C-alpha cells in the first residue's frame, strides 16, 4: 500500500509500474492512494523491490506492506479488480 503526494498519484503509479518485481499498480479510494502488487520468487527479494526501489520513488510519502503466504481463493483477481472498467 502506497501513500503519496495527492497531485503526483498518476506519475507515482507510472514510475512504480516500471519497477522490476512490480506486476500491477492500482489507484484506490480510502486511506491509501495506490496498491502495488509485488511478485518475487523469494521473500528475501522483497527488500530489494520495496525498500531499495519502490520507497525511493519521488512523491511517495510512505508504504505499508502485507505479505501473502498462501492463496485460498481461485477467483480471477484481474476480473475482480477491473469491475466497472470498460475498454
PDB file of N, CA and C in Angstrom:
ATOM      1  N   UNK A   1       0.849  -1.162   0.000  1.00  0.00           N
ATOM      2  CA  UNK A   1       0.000   0.000   0.000  1.00  0.00           C
ATOM      3  C   UNK A   1       0.897   1.228   0.000  1.00  0.00           C
ATOM      4  N   UNK A   2       0.558   2.178  -0.848  1.00  0.00           N
ATOM      5  CA  UNK A   2       1.437   3.323  -1.065  1.00  0.00           C
ATOM      6  C   UNK A   2       0.689   4.622  -0.761  1.00  0.00           C
ATOM      7  N   UNK A   3       1.303   5.444   0.054  1.00  0.00           N
ATOM      8  CA  UNK A   3       0.816   6.788   0.331  1.00  0.00           C
ATOM      9  C   UNK A   3       1.697   7.741  -0.469  1.00  0.00           C
ATOM     10  N   UNK A   4       1.075   8.690  -1.156  1.00  0.00           N
ATOM     11  CA  UNK A   4       1.887   9.612  -1.940  1.00  0.00           C
ATOM     12  C   UNK A   4       1.276  11.007  -1.950  1.00  0.00           C
ATOM     13  N   UNK A   5       2.028  11.945  -2.471  1.00  0.00           N
ATOM     14  CA  UNK A   5       1.537  13.302  -2.606  1.00  0.00           C
ATOM     15  C   UNK A   5       0.358  13.268  -3.580  1.00  0.00           C
ATOM     16  N   UNK A   6      -0.799  13.804  -3.178  1.00  0.00           N
ATOM     17  CA  UNK A   6      -2.009  13.675  -3.997  1.00  0.00           C
ATOM     18  C   UNK A   6      -1.861  14.166  -5.437  1.00  0.00           C
ATOM     19  N   UNK A   7      -1.149  15.238  -5.648  1.00  0.00           N
ATOM     20  CA  UNK A   7      -1.013  15.779  -7.004  1.00  0.00           C
ATOM     21  C   UNK A   7      -0.063  14.958  -7.871  1.00  0.00           C
ATOM     22  N   UNK A   8       0.606  13.965  -7.271  1.00  0.00           N
ATOM     23  CA  UNK A   8       1.575  13.150  -8.014  1.00  0.00           C
ATOM     24  C   UNK A   8       1.114  11.711  -8.220  1.00  0.00           C
ATOM     25  N   UNK A   9      -0.114  11.388  -7.874  1.00  0.00           N
ATOM     26  CA  UNK A   9      -0.577   9.996  -7.943  1.00  0.00           C
ATOM     27  C   UNK A   9      -0.353   9.374  -9.324  1.00  0.00           C
ATOM     28  N   UNK A  10      -0.753   9.999 -10.430  1.00  0.00           N
ATOM     29  CA  UNK A  10      -0.542   9.343 -11.734  1.00  0.00           C
ATOM     30  C   UNK A  10       0.937   9.098 -12.056  1.00  0.00           C
ATOM     31  N   UNK A  11       1.794  10.080 -11.762  1.00  0.00           N
ATOM     32  CA  UNK A  11       3.227   9.929 -12.049  1.00  0.00           C
ATOM     33  C   UNK A  11       3.864   8.868 -11.160  1.00  0.00           C
ATOM     34  N   UNK A  12       3.468   8.834  -9.889  1.00  0.00           N
ATOM     35  CA  UNK A  12       3.998   7.828  -8.974  1.00  0.00           C
ATOM     36  C   UNK A  12       3.559   6.434  -9.414  1.00  0.00           C
ATOM     37  N   UNK A  13       2.294   6.292  -9.795  1.00  0.00           N
ATOM     38  CA  UNK A  13       1.789   4.994 -10.250  1.00  0.00           C
ATOM     39  C   UNK A  13       2.562   4.512 -11.472  1.00  0.00           C
ATOM     40  N   UNK A  14       2.800   5.406 -12.410  1.00  0.00           N
ATOM     41  CA  UNK A  14       3.552   5.041 -13.617  1.00  0.00           C
ATOM     42  C   UNK A  14       4.974   4.617 -13.269  1.00  0.00           C
ATOM     43  N   UNK A  15       5.637   5.378 -12.404  1.00  0.00           N
ATOM     44  CA  UNK A  15       7.015   5.056 -12.015  1.00  0.00           C
ATOM     45  C   UNK A  15       7.082   3.712 -11.301  1.00  0.00           C
ATOM     46  N   UNK A  16       6.139   3.450 -10.419  1.00  0.00           N
ATOM     47  CA  UNK A  16       6.118   2.170  -9.705  1.00  0.00           C
ATOM     48  C   UNK A  16       5.892   1.021 -10.682  1.00  0.00           C
ATOM     49  N   UNK A  17       4.996   1.215 -11.638  1.00  0.00           N
ATOM     50  CA  UNK A  17       4.676   0.132 -12.573  1.00  0.00           C
ATOM     51  C   UNK A  17       5.869  -0.292 -13.412  1.00  0.00           C
ATOM     52  N   UNK A  18       6.862   0.565 -13.541  1.00  0.00           N
ATOM     53  CA  UNK A  18       8.051   0.255 -14.339  1.00  0.00           C
ATOM     54  C   UNK A  18       9.136  -0.484 -13.551  1.00  0.00           C
ATOM     55  N   UNK A  19       8.961  -0.615 -12.239  1.00  0.00           N
ATOM     56  CA  UNK A  19       9.981  -1.264 -11.411  1.00  0.00           C
ATOM     57  C   UNK A  19       9.969  -2.780 -11.601  1.00  0.00           C
ATOM     58  N   UNK A  20      11.161  -3.369 -11.662  1.00  0.00           N
ATOM     59  CA  UNK A  20      11.270  -4.829 -11.691  1.00  0.00           C
ATOM     60  C   UNK A  20      10.663  -5.395 -10.419  1.00  0.00           C
ATOM     61  N   UNK A  21       9.818  -6.397 -10.569  1.00  0.00           N
ATOM     62  CA  UNK A  21       9.187  -7.039  -9.427  1.00  0.00           C
ATOM     63  C   UNK A  21       7.763  -6.571  -9.196  1.00  0.00           C
ATOM     64  N   UNK A  22       7.388  -5.425  -9.757  1.00  0.00           N
ATOM     65  CA  UNK A  22       6.027  -4.909  -9.604  1.00  0.00           C
ATOM     66  C   UNK A  22       5.195  -5.421 -10.778  1.00  0.00           C
ATOM     67  N   UNK A  23       4.117  -6.154 -10.464  1.00  0.00           N
ATOM     68  CA  UNK A  23       3.294  -6.710 -11.535  1.00  0.00           C
ATOM     69  C   UNK A  23       2.071  -5.860 -11.844  1.00  0.00           C
ATOM     70  N   UNK A  24       1.522  -5.169 -10.861  1.00  0.00           N
ATOM     71  CA  UNK A  24       0.359  -4.318 -11.074  1.00  0.00           C
ATOM     72  C   UNK A  24       0.391  -3.149 -10.098  1.00  0.00           C
ATOM     73  N   UNK A  25      -0.238  -2.041 -10.505  1.00  0.00           N
ATOM     74  CA  UNK A  25      -0.426  -0.887  -9.626  1.00  0.00           C
ATOM     75  C   UNK A  25      -1.867  -0.418  -9.820  1.00  0.00           C
ATOM     76  N   UNK A  26      -2.574  -0.211  -8.708  1.00  0.00           N
ATOM     77  CA  UNK A  26      -3.968   0.220  -8.756  1.00  0.00           C
ATOM     78  C   UNK A  26      -4.125   1.513  -7.972  1.00  0.00           C
ATOM     79  N   UNK A  27      -4.841   2.489  -8.529  1.00  0.00           N
ATOM     80  CA  UNK A  27      -5.239   3.648  -7.738  1.00  0.00           C
ATOM     81  C   UNK A  27      -6.533   3.253  -7.035  1.00  0.00           C
ATOM     82  N   UNK A  28      -6.646   3.636  -5.765  1.00  0.00           N
ATOM     83  CA  UNK A  28      -7.769   3.179  -4.948  1.00  0.00           C
ATOM     84  C   UNK A  28      -8.318   4.328  -4.113  1.00  0.00           C
ATOM     85  N   UNK A  29      -9.493   4.117  -3.556  1.00  0.00           N
ATOM     86  CA  UNK A  29     -10.072   5.082  -2.640  1.00  0.00           C
ATOM     87  C   UNK A  29      -9.765   4.664  -1.211  1.00  0.00           C
ATOM     88  N   UNK A  30      -9.921   5.591  -0.280  1.00  0.00           N
ATOM     89  CA  UNK A  30      -9.715   5.273   1.125  1.00  0.00           C
ATOM     90  C   UNK A  30      -8.472   5.915   1.683  1.00  0.00           C
ATOM     91  N   UNK A  31      -7.897   5.285   2.681  1.00  0.00           N
ATOM     92  CA  UNK A  31      -6.760   5.841   3.413  1.00  0.00           C
ATOM     93  C   UNK A  31      -5.440   5.760   2.663  1.00  0.00           C
ATOM     94  N   UNK A  32      -5.388   4.991   1.596  1.00  0.00           N
ATOM     95  CA  UNK A  32      -4.156   4.879   0.811  1.00  0.00           C
ATOM     96  C   UNK A  32      -4.427   5.366  -0.601  1.00  0.00           C
ATOM     97  N   UNK A  33      -3.370   5.638  -1.329  1.00  0.00           N
ATOM     98  CA  UNK A  33      -3.509   6.177  -2.680  1.00  0.00           C
ATOM     99  C   UNK A  33      -3.355   5.116  -3.764  1.00  0.00           C
ATOM    100  N   UNK A  34      -2.415   4.202  -3.560  1.00  0.00           N
ATOM    101  CA  UNK A  34      -2.109   3.184  -4.565  1.00  0.00           C
ATOM    102  C   UNK A  34      -1.884   1.839  -3.891  1.00  0.00           C
ATOM    103  N   UNK A  35      -2.187   0.783  -4.623  1.00  0.00           N
ATOM    104  CA  UNK A  35      -1.793  -0.565  -4.209  1.00  0.00           C
ATOM    105  C   UNK A  35      -0.869  -1.096  -5.289  1.00  0.00           C
ATOM    106  N   UNK A  36       0.314  -1.494  -4.893  1.00  0.00           N
ATOM    107  CA  UNK A  36       1.284  -2.088  -5.812  1.00  0.00           C
ATOM    108  C   UNK A  36       1.414  -3.562  -5.458  1.00  0.00           C
ATOM    109  N   UNK A  37       1.237  -4.408  -6.447  1.00  0.00           N
ATOM    110  CA  UNK A  37       1.391  -5.844  -6.243  1.00  0.00           C
ATOM    111  C   UNK A  37       2.809  -6.218  -6.678  1.00  0.00           C
ATOM    112  N   UNK A  38       3.557  -6.766  -5.722  1.00  0.00           N
ATOM    113  CA  UNK A  38       4.945  -7.154  -5.968  1.00  0.00           C
ATOM    114  C   UNK A  38       5.011  -8.671  -5.970  1.00  0.00           C
ATOM    115  N   UNK A  39       5.604  -9.227  -7.002  1.00  0.00           N
ATOM    116  CA  UNK A  39       5.746 -10.685  -7.101  1.00  0.00           C
ATOM    117  C   UNK A  39       7.235 -11.017  -7.206  1.00  0.00           C
ATOM    118  N   UNK A  40       7.705 -11.801  -6.238  1.00  0.00           N
ATOM    119  CA  UNK A  40       9.108 -12.212  -6.217  1.00  0.00           C
ATOM    120  C   UNK A  40       9.169 -13.714  -5.973  1.00  0.00           C
ATOM    121  N   UNK A  41      10.311 -14.304  -6.332  1.00  0.00           N
ATOM    122  CA  UNK A  41      10.481 -15.746  -6.143  1.00  0.00           C
ATOM    123  C   UNK A  41      10.796 -16.089  -4.694  1.00  0.00           C
ATOM    124  N   UNK A  42      11.415 -15.190  -3.982  1.00  0.00           N
ATOM    125  CA  UNK A  42      11.850 -15.429  -2.612  1.00  0.00           C
ATOM    126  C   UNK A  42      11.481 -14.225  -1.764  1.00  0.00           C
ATOM    127  N   UNK A  43      10.946 -14.453  -0.572  1.00  0.00           N
ATOM    128  CA  UNK A  43      10.563 -13.331   0.292  1.00  0.00           C
ATOM    129  C   UNK A  43      11.731 -12.389   0.587  1.00  0.00           C
ATOM    130  N   UNK A  44      12.947 -12.898   0.568  1.00  0.00           N
ATOM    131  CA  UNK A  44      14.112 -12.039   0.797  1.00  0.00           C
ATOM    132  C   UNK A  44      14.267 -10.983  -0.292  1.00  0.00           C
ATOM    133  N   UNK A  45      13.712 -11.246  -1.469  1.00  0.00           N
ATOM    134  CA  UNK A  45      13.785 -10.296  -2.575  1.00  0.00           C
ATOM    135  C   UNK A  45      12.868  -9.086  -2.386  1.00  0.00           C
ATOM    136  N   UNK A  46      11.933  -9.178  -1.446  1.00  0.00           N
ATOM    137  CA  UNK A  46      11.019  -8.061  -1.201  1.00  0.00           C
ATOM    138  C   UNK A  46      11.759  -6.797  -0.789  1.00  0.00           C
ATOM    139  N   UNK A  47      12.790  -6.942   0.011  1.00  0.00           N
ATOM    140  CA  UNK A  47      13.546  -5.765   0.455  1.00  0.00           C
ATOM    141  C   UNK A  47      14.134  -5.018  -0.724  1.00  0.00           C
ATOM    142  N   UNK A  48      14.628  -5.741  -1.712  1.00  0.00           N
ATOM    143  CA  UNK A  48      15.197  -5.104  -2.886  1.00  0.00           C
ATOM    144  C   UNK A  48      14.168  -4.320  -3.669  1.00  0.00           C
ATOM    145  N   UNK A  49      12.964  -4.863  -3.774  1.00  0.00           N
ATOM    146  CA  UNK A  49      11.917  -4.182  -4.535  1.00  0.00           C
ATOM    147  C   UNK A  49      11.330  -3.027  -3.724  1.00  0.00           C
ATOM    148  N   UNK A  50      10.946  -3.297  -2.489  1.00  0.00           N
ATOM    149  CA  UNK A  50      10.221  -2.291  -1.701  1.00  0.00           C
ATOM    150  C   UNK A  50      11.158  -1.252  -1.101  1.00  0.00           C
ATOM    151  N   UNK A  51      12.131  -1.687  -0.323  1.00  0.00           N
ATOM    152  CA  UNK A  51      12.998  -0.726   0.369  1.00  0.00           C
ATOM    153  C   UNK A  51      14.004  -0.061  -0.556  1.00  0.00           C
ATOM    154  N   UNK A  52      14.555  -0.820  -1.483  1.00  0.00           N
ATOM    155  CA  UNK A  52      15.616  -0.266  -2.337  1.00  0.00           C
ATOM    156  C   UNK A  52      15.108   0.494  -3.550  1.00  0.00           C
ATOM    157  N   UNK A  53      13.902   0.170  -4.038  1.00  0.00           N
ATOM    158  CA  UNK A  53      13.429   0.830  -5.260  1.00  0.00           C
ATOM    159  C   UNK A  53      12.097   1.553  -5.065  1.00  0.00           C
ATOM    160  N   UNK A  54      11.063   0.839  -4.669  1.00  0.00           N
ATOM    161  CA  UNK A  54       9.735   1.419  -4.603  1.00  0.00           C
ATOM    162  C   UNK A  54       9.668   2.605  -3.637  1.00  0.00           C
ATOM    163  N   UNK A  55      10.165   2.450  -2.448  1.00  0.00           N
ATOM    164  CA  UNK A  55      10.050   3.521  -1.450  1.00  0.00           C
ATOM    165  C   UNK A  55      10.857   4.757  -1.807  1.00  0.00           C
ATOM    166  N   UNK A  56      11.731   4.656  -2.785  1.00  0.00           N
ATOM    167  CA  UNK A  56      12.561   5.790  -3.197  1.00  0.00           C
ATOM    168  C   UNK A  56      11.978   6.555  -4.384  1.00  0.00           C
ATOM    169  N   UNK A  57      10.814   6.148  -4.868  1.00  0.00           N
ATOM    170  CA  UNK A  57      10.174   6.859  -5.980  1.00  0.00           C
ATOM    171  C   UNK A  57       9.744   8.234  -5.489  1.00  0.00           C
ATOM    172  N   UNK A  58      10.087   9.259  -6.247  1.00  0.00           N
ATOM    173  CA  UNK A  58       9.756  10.627  -5.880  1.00  0.00           C
ATOM    174  C   UNK A  58       8.243  10.801  -5.799  1.00  0.00           C
ATOM    175  N   UNK A  59       7.768  11.347  -4.700  1.00  0.00           N
ATOM    176  CA  UNK A  59       6.343  11.568  -4.497  1.00  0.00           C
ATOM    177  C   UNK A  59       5.718  10.612  -3.499  1.00  0.00           C
ATOM    178  N   UNK A  60       6.412   9.528  -3.151  1.00  0.00           N
ATOM    179  CA  UNK A  60       5.899   8.590  -2.157  1.00  0.00           C
ATOM    180  C   UNK A  60       6.204   9.142  -0.766  1.00  0.00           C
ATOM    181  N   UNK A  61       5.179   9.150   0.092  1.00  0.00           N
ATOM    182  CA  UNK A  61       5.359   9.627   1.460  1.00  0.00           C
ATOM    183  C   UNK A  61       5.394   8.495   2.475  1.00  0.00           C
ATOM    184  N   UNK A  62       5.008   7.288   2.068  1.00  0.00           N
ATOM    185  CA  UNK A  62       5.060   6.148   2.967  1.00  0.00           C
ATOM    186  C   UNK A  62       4.495   4.902   2.321  1.00  0.00           C
ATOM    187  N   UNK A  63       4.826   3.757   2.884  1.00  0.00           N
ATOM    188  CA  UNK A  63       4.303   2.477   2.397  1.00  0.00           C
ATOM    189  C   UNK A  63       3.909   1.603   3.575  1.00  0.00           C
ATOM    190  N   UNK A  64       2.972   0.716   3.341  1.00  0.00           N
ATOM    191  CA  UNK A  64       2.599  -0.337   4.285  1.00  0.00           C
ATOM    192  C   UNK A  64       2.617  -1.629   3.489  1.00  0.00           C
ATOM    193  N   UNK A  65       3.335  -2.620   3.985  1.00  0.00           N
ATOM    194  CA  UNK A  65       3.460  -3.876   3.242  1.00  0.00           C
ATOM    195  C   UNK A  65       2.708  -5.002   3.934  1.00  0.00           C
ATOM    196  N   UNK A  66       2.102  -5.844   3.134  1.00  0.00           N
ATOM    197  CA  UNK A  66       1.408  -7.037   3.599  1.00  0.00           C
ATOM    198  C   UNK A  66       1.887  -8.192   2.735  1.00  0.00           C
ATOM    199  N   UNK A  67       2.323  -9.263   3.364  1.00  0.00           N
ATOM    200  CA  UNK A  67       2.855 -10.410   2.642  1.00  0.00           C
ATOM    201  C   UNK A  67       1.805 -11.519   2.613  1.00  0.00           C
ATOM    202  N   UNK A  68       1.521 -12.015   1.424  1.00  0.00           N
ATOM    203  CA  UNK A  68       0.603 -13.140   1.271  1.00  0.00           C
ATOM    204  C   UNK A  68       1.415 -14.429   1.340  1.00  0.00           C
ATOM    205  N   UNK A  69       1.055 -15.291   2.260  1.00  0.00           N
ATOM    206  CA  UNK A  69       1.765 -16.561   2.411  1.00  0.00           C
ATOM    207  C   UNK A  69       1.134 -17.669   1.585  1.00  0.00           C
ATOM    208  N   UNK A  70      -0.190 -17.641   1.479  1.00  0.00           N
ATOM    209  CA  UNK A  70      -0.877 -18.711   0.774  1.00  0.00           C
ATOM    210  C   UNK A  70      -2.176 -18.163   0.191  1.00  0.00           C
ATOM    211  N   UNK A  71      -2.519 -18.610  -1.002  1.00  0.00           N
ATOM    212  CA  UNK A  71      -3.775 -18.209  -1.637  1.00  0.00           C
ATOM    213  C   UNK A  71      -4.838 -19.255  -1.344  1.00  0.00           C
ATOM    214  N   UNK A  72      -6.002 -18.797  -0.925  1.00  0.00           N
ATOM    215  CA  UNK A  72      -7.110 -19.701  -0.623  1.00  0.00           C
ATOM    216  C   UNK A  72      -8.230 -19.590  -1.636  1.00  0.00           C
ATOM    217  N   UNK A  73      -8.159 -18.614  -2.519  1.00  0.00           N
ATOM    218  CA  UNK A  73      -9.214 -18.395  -3.493  1.00  0.00           C
ATOM    219  C   UNK A  73      -8.678 -18.618  -4.898  1.00  0.00           C
ATOM    220  N   UNK A  74      -9.510 -19.153  -5.753  1.00  0.00           N
ATOM    221  CA  UNK A  74      -9.116 -19.348  -7.140  1.00  0.00           C
ATOM    222  C   UNK A  74      -9.839 -18.368  -8.061  1.00  0.00           C
ATOM    223  N   UNK A  75     -10.462 -17.339  -7.465  1.00  0.00           N
ATOM    224  CA  UNK A  75     -11.142 -16.329  -8.277  1.00  0.00           C
ATOM    225  C   UNK A  75     -10.131 -15.596  -9.138  1.00  0.00           C
ATOM    226  N   UNK A  76     -10.592 -15.130 -10.279  1.00  0.00           N
ATOM    227  CA  UNK A  76      -9.747 -14.375 -11.191  1.00  0.00           C
ATOM    228  C   UNK A  76      -9.589 -12.959 -10.640  1.00  0.00           C
ATOM    229  N   UNK A  77      -8.436 -12.674 -10.022  1.00  0.00           N
ATOM    230  CA  UNK A  77      -8.219 -11.371  -9.402  1.00  0.00           C
ATOM    231  C   UNK A  77      -8.249 -10.243 -10.419  1.00  0.00           C
ATOM    232  N   UNK A  78      -7.768 -10.477 -11.619  1.00  0.00           N
ATOM    233  CA  UNK A  78      -7.792  -9.418 -12.631  1.00  0.00           C
ATOM    234  C   UNK A  78      -9.229  -8.989 -12.904  1.00  0.00           C
ATOM    235  N   UNK A  79     -10.133  -9.941 -12.990  1.00  0.00           N
ATOM    236  CA  UNK A  79     -11.539  -9.608 -13.225  1.00  0.00           C
ATOM    237  C   UNK A  79     -12.120  -8.860 -12.031  1.00  0.00           C
ATOM    238  N   UNK A  80     -11.744  -9.248 -10.826  1.00  0.00           N
ATOM    239  CA  UNK A  80     -12.261  -8.584  -9.631  1.00  0.00           C
ATOM    240  C   UNK A  80     -11.800  -7.143  -9.548  1.00  0.00           C
ATOM    241  N   UNK A  81     -10.533  -6.868  -9.878  1.00  0.00           N
ATOM    242  CA  UNK A  81     -10.014  -5.514  -9.793  1.00  0.00           C
ATOM    243  C   UNK A  81     -10.450  -4.637 -10.956  1.00  0.00           C
ATOM    244  N   UNK A  82     -10.987  -5.221 -12.002  1.00  0.00           N
ATOM    245  CA  UNK A  82     -11.401  -4.416 -13.149  1.00  0.00           C
ATOM    246  C   UNK A  82     -12.908  -4.201 -13.175  1.00  0.00           C
ATOM    247  N   UNK A  83     -13.592  -4.454 -12.076  1.00  0.00           N
ATOM    248  CA  UNK A  83     -15.047  -4.231 -12.020  1.00  0.00           C
ATOM    249  C   UNK A  83     -15.357  -2.783 -12.370  1.00  0.00           C
ATOM    250  N   UNK A  84     -16.299  -2.591 -13.249  1.00  0.00           N
ATOM    251  CA  UNK A  84     -16.693  -1.245 -13.650  1.00  0.00           C
ATOM    252  C   UNK A  84     -15.803  -0.644 -14.725  1.00  0.00           C
ATOM    253  N   UNK A  85     -14.754  -1.320 -15.103  1.00  0.00           N
ATOM    254  CA  UNK A  85     -13.841  -0.824 -16.135  1.00  0.00           C
ATOM    255  C   UNK A  85     -14.261  -1.386 -17.469  1.00  0.00           C
ATOM    256  N   UNK A  86     -14.434  -0.499 -18.435  1.00  0.00           N
ATOM    257  CA  UNK A  86     -14.801  -0.959 -19.764  1.00  0.00           C
ATOM    258  C   UNK A  86     -13.784  -0.438 -20.763  1.00  0.00           C
ATOM    259  N   UNK A  87     -13.382  -1.283 -21.686  1.00  0.00           N
ATOM    260  CA  UNK A  87     -12.414  -0.877 -22.711  1.00  0.00           C
ATOM    261  C   UNK A  87     -13.114  -0.235 -23.873  1.00  0.00           C
TER     262      UNK A  87
END
